[in-house]
Steps between C-alpha positions, in 0.01 A plus 500: 500500500724699285404556147851499366603129549806400346686174487863494618599551131294812487209337270138646623276255653132593433251417780324271298555312162252330285553247212444783233759703658798267381573414145535137522609275208368163623753261276794744599410592866308203626481212277323168573597280776797260397623753229758781488506745715372248766328762699198286537689171597752244334252250435204543254262304732660607800432286809220293340757341302816476723442507879693756716858373589528401868858569643694564786770754524795258612864487530750447784849366561676335204359421135466128590314565825271737295448245242402249751231750626363577157478124426305469831271775415430354145415175645257692731294635202709833443458589137788765475829590646603845628868529599606701817853614447717589803608866528867449382363333176249765451786764548736324273743417788677143522414297799862505614530874483550665848209736403270169495591402870191389663262535226586190296195273466315701755200603345526329147725257330860588422588504118841591405555305166324333199580166677288638807217554264528140368490361858195725569305390188634127479188279425244737528223467246567838338290416190195444731519772751568877474787678675 
């Protein structure tokens, strides 16, 4: 192995590092769990106090169809929602654009307006599930 290993930015990488090699300010660089800078997690008791969120990445067709799917998943015990947007939505292209032909609602939900977001989230218990 080469002795002069560097990162893509040109920073030398030693072959071995030990705790004493770094000047770490615990409060500034690490902190306790649940406290800024959140390097040790966002919850003080981690998953002893709040269990992991169970979620399925979902979205297809229209906002109303995805809303119905989310309600079904929540009724089946899911505890969080992850929205899959279709490619035109991710690219900022309206569904009626010729550039979106064949991709609308194909691998995610098509969202073109604030009204679509209202339809997507209609009746979902956003105060009780993470999104």
